[in-house]
mmCIF file of C-alpha atoms in Angstrom:
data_model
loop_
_atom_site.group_PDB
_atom_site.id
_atom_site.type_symbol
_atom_site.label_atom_id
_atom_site.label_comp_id
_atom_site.label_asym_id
_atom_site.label_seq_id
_atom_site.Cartn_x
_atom_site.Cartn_y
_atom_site.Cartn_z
ATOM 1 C CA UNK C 1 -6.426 -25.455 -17.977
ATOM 2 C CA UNK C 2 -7.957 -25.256 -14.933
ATOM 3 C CA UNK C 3 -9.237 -21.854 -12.835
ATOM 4 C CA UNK C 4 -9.761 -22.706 -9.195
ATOM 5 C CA UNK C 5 -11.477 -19.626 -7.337
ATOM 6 C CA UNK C 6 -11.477 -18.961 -4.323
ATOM 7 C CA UNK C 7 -14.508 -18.988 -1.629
ATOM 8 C CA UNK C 8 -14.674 -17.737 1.830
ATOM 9 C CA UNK C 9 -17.010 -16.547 3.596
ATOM 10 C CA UNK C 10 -17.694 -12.291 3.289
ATOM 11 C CA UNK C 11 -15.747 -12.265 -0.061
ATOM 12 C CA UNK C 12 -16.486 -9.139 -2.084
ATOM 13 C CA UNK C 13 -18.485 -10.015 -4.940
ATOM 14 C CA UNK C 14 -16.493 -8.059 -7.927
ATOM 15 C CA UNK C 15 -13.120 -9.316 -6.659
ATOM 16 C CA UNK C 16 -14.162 -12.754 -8.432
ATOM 17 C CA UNK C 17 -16.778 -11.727 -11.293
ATOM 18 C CA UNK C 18 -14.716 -9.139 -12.638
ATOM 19 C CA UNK C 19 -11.709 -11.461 -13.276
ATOM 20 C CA UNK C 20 -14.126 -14.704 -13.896
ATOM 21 C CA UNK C 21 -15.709 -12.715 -16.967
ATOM 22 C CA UNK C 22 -12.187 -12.436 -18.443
ATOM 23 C CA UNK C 23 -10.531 -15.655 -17.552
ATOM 24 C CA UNK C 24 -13.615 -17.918 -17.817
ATOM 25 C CA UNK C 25 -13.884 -16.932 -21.486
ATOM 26 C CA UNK C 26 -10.959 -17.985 -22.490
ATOM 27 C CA UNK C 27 -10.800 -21.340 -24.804
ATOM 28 C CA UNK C 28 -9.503 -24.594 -22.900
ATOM 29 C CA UNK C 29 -10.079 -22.792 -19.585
ATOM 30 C CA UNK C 30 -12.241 -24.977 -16.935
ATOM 31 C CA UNK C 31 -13.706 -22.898 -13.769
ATOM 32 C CA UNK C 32 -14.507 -24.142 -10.199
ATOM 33 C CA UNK C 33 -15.523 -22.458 -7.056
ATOM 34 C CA UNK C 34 -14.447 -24.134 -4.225
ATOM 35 C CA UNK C 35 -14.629 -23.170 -0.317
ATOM 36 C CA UNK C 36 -14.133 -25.574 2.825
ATOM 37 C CA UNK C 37 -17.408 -27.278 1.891
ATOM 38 C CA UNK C 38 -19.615 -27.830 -1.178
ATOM 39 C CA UNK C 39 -22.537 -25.496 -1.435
ATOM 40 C CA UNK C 40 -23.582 -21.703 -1.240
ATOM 41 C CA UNK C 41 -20.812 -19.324 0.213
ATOM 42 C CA UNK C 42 -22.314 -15.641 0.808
ATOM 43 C CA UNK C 43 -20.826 -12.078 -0.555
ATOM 44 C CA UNK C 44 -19.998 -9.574 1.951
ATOM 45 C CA UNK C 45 -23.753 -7.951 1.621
ATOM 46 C CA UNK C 46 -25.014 -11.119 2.431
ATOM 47 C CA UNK C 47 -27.495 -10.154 -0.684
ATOM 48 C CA UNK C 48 -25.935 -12.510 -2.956
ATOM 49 C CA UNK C 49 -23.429 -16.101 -2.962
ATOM 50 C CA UNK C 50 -21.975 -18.087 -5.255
ATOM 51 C CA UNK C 51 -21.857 -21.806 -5.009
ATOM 52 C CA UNK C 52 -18.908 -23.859 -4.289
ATOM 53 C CA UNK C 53 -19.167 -27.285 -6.209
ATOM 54 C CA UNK C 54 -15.580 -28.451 -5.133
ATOM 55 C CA UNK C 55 -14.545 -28.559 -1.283
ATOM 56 C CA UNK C 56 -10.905 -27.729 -0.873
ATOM 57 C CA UNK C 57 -10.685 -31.255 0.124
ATOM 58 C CA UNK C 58 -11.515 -32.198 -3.457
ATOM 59 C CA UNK C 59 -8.682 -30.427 -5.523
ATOM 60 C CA UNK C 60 -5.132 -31.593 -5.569
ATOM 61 C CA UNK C 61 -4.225 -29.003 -7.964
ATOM 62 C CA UNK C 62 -4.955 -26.400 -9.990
ATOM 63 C CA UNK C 63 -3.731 -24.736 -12.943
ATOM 64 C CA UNK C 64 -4.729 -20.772 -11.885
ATOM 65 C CA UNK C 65 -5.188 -20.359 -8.140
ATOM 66 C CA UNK C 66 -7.549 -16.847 -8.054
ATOM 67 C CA UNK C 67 -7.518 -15.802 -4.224
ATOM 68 C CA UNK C 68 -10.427 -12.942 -3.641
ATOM 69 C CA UNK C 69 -10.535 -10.023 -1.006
ATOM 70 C CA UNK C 70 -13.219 -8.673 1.193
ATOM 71 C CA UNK C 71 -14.182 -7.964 4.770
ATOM 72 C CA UNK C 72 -13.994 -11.672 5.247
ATOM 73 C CA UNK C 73 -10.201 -12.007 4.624
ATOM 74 C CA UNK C 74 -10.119 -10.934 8.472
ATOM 75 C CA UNK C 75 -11.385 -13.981 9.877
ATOM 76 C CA UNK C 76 -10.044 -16.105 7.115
ATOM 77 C CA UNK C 77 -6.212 -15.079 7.922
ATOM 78 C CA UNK C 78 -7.034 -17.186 10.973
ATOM 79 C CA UNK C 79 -8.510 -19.980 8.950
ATOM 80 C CA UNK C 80 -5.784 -22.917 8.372
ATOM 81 C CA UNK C 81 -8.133 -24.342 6.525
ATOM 82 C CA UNK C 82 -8.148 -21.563 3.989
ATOM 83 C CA UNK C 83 -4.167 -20.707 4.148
ATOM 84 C CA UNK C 84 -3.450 -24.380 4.319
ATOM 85 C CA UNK C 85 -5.152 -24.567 0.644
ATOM 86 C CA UNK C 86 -3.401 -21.717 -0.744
ATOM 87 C CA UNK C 87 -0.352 -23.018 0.233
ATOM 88 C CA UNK C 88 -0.854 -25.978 -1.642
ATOM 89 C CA UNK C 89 -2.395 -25.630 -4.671
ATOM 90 C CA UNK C 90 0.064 -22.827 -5.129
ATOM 91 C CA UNK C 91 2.533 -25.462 -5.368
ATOM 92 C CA UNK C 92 1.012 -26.895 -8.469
ATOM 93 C CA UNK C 93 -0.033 -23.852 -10.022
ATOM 94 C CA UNK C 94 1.006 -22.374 -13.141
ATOM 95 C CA UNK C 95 -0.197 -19.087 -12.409
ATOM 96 C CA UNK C 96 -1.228 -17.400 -8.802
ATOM 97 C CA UNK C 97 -3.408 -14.490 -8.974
ATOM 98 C CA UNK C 98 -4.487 -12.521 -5.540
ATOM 99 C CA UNK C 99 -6.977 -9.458 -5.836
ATOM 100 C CA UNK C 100 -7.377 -6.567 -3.265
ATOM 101 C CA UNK C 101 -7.277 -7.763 0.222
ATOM 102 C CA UNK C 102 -7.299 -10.942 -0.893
ATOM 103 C CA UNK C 103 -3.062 -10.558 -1.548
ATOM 104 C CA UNK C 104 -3.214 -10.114 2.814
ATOM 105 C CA UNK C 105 -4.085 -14.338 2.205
ATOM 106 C CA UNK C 106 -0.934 -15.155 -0.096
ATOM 107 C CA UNK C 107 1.163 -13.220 2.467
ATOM 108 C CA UNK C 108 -0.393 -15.236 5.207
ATOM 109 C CA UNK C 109 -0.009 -18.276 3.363
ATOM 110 C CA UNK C 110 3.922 -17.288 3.099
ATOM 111 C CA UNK C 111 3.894 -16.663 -0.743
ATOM 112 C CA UNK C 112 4.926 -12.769 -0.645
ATOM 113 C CA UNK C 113 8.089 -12.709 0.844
ATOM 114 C CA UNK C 114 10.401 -10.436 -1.906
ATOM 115 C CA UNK C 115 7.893 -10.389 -4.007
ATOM 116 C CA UNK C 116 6.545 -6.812 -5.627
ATOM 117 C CA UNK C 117 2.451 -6.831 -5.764
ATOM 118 C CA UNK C 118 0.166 -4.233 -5.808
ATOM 119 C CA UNK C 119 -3.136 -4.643 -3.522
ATOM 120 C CA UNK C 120 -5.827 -2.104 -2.148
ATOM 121 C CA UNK C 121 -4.898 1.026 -1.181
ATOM 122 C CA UNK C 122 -6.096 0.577 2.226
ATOM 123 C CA UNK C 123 -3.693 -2.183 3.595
ATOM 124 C CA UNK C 124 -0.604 -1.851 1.457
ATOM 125 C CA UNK C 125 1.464 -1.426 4.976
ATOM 126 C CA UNK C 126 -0.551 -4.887 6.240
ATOM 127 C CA UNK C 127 0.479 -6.709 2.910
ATOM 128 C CA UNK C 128 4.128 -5.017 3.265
ATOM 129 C CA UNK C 129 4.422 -6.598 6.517
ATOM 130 C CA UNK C 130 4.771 -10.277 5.034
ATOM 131 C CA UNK C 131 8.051 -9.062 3.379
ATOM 132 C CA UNK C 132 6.145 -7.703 0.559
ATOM 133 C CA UNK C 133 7.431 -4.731 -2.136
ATOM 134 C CA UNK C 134 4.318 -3.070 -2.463
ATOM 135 C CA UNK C 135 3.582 -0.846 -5.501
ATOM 136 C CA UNK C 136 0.414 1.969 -6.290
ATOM 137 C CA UNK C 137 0.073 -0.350 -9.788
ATOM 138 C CA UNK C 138 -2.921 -1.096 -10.974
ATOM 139 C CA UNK C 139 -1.984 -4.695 -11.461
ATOM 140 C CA UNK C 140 1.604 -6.386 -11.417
ATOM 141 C CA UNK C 141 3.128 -9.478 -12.120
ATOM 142 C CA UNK C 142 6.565 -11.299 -10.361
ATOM 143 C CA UNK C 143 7.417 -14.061 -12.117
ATOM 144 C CA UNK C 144 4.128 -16.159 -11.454
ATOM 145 C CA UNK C 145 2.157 -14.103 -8.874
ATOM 146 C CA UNK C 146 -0.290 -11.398 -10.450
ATOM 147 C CA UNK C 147 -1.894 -9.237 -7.858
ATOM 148 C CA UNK C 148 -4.534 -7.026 -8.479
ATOM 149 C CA UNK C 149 -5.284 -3.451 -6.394
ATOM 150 C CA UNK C 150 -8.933 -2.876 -5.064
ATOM 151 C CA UNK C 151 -11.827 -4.565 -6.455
ATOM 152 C CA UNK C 152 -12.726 -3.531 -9.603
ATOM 153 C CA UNK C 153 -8.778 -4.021 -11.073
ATOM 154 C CA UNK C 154 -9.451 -8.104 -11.141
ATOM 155 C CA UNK C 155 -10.741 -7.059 -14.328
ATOM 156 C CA UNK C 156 -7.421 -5.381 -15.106
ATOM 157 C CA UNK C 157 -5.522 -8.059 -13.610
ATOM 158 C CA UNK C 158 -7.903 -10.940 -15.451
ATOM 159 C CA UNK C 159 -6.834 -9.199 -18.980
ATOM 160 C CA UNK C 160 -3.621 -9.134 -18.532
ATOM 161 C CA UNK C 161 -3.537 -12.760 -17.212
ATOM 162 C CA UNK C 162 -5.345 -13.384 -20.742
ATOM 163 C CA UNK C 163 -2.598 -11.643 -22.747
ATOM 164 C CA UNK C 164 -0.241 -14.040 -21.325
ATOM 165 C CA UNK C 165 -1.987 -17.231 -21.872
ATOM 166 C CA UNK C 166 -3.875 -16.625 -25.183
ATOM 167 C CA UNK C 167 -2.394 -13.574 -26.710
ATOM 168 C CA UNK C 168 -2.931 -10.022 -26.858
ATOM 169 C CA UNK C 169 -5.698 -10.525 -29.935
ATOM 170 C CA UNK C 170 -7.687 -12.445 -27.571
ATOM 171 C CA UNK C 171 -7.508 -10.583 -24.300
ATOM 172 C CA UNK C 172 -8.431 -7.333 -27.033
ATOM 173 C CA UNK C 173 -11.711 -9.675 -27.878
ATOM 174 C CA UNK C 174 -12.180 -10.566 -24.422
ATOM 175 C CA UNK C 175 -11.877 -6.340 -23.377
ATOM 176 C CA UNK C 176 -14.399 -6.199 -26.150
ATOM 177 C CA UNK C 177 -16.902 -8.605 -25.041
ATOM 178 C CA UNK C 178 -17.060 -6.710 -22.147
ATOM 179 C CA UNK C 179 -17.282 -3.574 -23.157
ATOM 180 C CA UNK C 180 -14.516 -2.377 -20.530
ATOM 181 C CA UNK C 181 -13.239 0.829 -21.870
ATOM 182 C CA UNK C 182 -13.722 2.951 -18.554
ATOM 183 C CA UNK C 183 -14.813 6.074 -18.116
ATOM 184 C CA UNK C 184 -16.008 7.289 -14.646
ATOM 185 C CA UNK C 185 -18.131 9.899 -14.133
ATOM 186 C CA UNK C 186 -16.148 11.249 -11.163
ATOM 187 C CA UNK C 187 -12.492 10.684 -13.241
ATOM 188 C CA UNK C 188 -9.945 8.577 -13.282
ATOM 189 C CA UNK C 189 -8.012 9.487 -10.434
ATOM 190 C CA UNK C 190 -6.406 7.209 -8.235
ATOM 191 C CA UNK C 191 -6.473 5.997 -4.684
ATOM 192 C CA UNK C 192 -3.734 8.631 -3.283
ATOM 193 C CA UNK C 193 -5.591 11.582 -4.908
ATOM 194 C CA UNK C 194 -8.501 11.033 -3.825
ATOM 195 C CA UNK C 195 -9.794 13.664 -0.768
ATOM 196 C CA UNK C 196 -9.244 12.710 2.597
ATOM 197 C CA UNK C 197 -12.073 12.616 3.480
ATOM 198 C CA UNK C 198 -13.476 9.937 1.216
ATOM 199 C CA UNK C 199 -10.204 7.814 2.171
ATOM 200 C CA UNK C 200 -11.604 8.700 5.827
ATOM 201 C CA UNK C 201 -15.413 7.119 4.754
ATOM 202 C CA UNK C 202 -13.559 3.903 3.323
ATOM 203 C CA UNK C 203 -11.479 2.781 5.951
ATOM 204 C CA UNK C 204 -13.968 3.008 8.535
ATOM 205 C CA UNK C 205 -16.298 0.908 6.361
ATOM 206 C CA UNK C 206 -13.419 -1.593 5.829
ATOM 207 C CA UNK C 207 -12.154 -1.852 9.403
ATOM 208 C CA UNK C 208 -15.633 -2.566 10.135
ATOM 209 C CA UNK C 209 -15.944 -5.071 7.839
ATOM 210 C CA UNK C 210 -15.603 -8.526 9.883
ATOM 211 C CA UNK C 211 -18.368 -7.204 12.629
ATOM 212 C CA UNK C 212 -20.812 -6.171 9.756
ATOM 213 C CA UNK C 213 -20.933 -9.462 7.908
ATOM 214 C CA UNK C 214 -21.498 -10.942 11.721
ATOM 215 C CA UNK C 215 -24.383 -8.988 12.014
ATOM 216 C CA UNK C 216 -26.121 -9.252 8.683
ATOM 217 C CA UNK C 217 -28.129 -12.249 7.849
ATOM 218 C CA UNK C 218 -28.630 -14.064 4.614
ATOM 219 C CA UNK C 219 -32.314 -13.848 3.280
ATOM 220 C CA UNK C 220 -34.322 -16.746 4.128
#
């Protein structure tokens, strides 16, 4: 079975290693990282990249289509290139998972319409716009479509994926091998109880997200 992840540039780095921990591990499963061309693609922080060794060009299909969020979704909404490849390996795929902002590029790619997902906190209304039920769920699934909230949940949503294709006893080894069992120092509270003022803090630093990875520079 083949895992096709998504790469763009400004993705957010634990959008795809969270749920590539889980769903890489899994027996029979093949990964790729593919972007518009071969080679490195940079994280938001422009501190770190992963390498794309497939160009969208390359894949005809794909078995799990794993779309990513970060500050680059902005730019890539505008990117045919990038909705243009959604749109069609989602076609072939078995499963289609989209984490945090990253669900903004399904519903851009005309995959949402009726369909309830969950997605960060921060643009539910944007993601509800494509004709989108959006839930406060950690993760959900319709049918074929698992979407993840903010971030760190492509863990939760790369479990759960497991569950259904290898069986609870495995996705229970897989939680294991990780050693997620969470327990935040600050609680386990969720996005709508957190103070206003930290919700304040967070969507400045999103909506400023395109310009920043504009401005930064990858190290030399």
């Amino acid at each position: 079975m083949r895992l096709t992840i998504v790469l763009f540039d400004g993705f957010t780095a634990l959008d795809i290693v969270g749920g590539y921990e889980v769903l890489a591990n899994i027996p029979g499963v093949e990964t790729e990282f593919a972007a518009l061309q071969c080679g490195p693609v940079w994280a938001d922080t422009r501190r770190l990249a992963l390498t794309a060794y497939r160009s969208f060009a390359d894949i005809d299909s794909t078995d799990i289509l794993y779309v990513p969020g970060g500050p680059g979704v902005i730019p890539a909404l505008s990117d045919q290139d990038v909705l243009d490849t959604i749109r069609r390996l989602a076609v072939s795929a078995k499963w289609t998972v989209g984490i945090c902002n990253g669900v903004e590029l399904l519903g851009a790619a005309g995959l949402l319409y009726g369909k309830q997902v969950t997605t960060n906190w921060a643009v539910r209304d944007r993601v509800a716009d494509y004709g989108a039920n959006v839930s406060t769920n950690r993760f959900i699934r319709d049918g074929q479509l698992i979407t993840g909230a903010g971030v760190s949940a492509s863990i939760d949503a790369g479990l759960f994926l497991a569950g259904l294709l290898a069986g609870e006893e495995l996705a229970k080894t897989l939680q294991l091998g990780i050693e997620y069992y969470p327990d935040p120092p600050f609680g386990n509270g969720t996005p709508d109880s957190a103070s206003d003022f930290a919700k304040s803090i967070v969507k400045q630093f999103e909506a400023e997200g395109a310009e920043r990875i504009r401005s930064l520079t990858p190290p030399a």
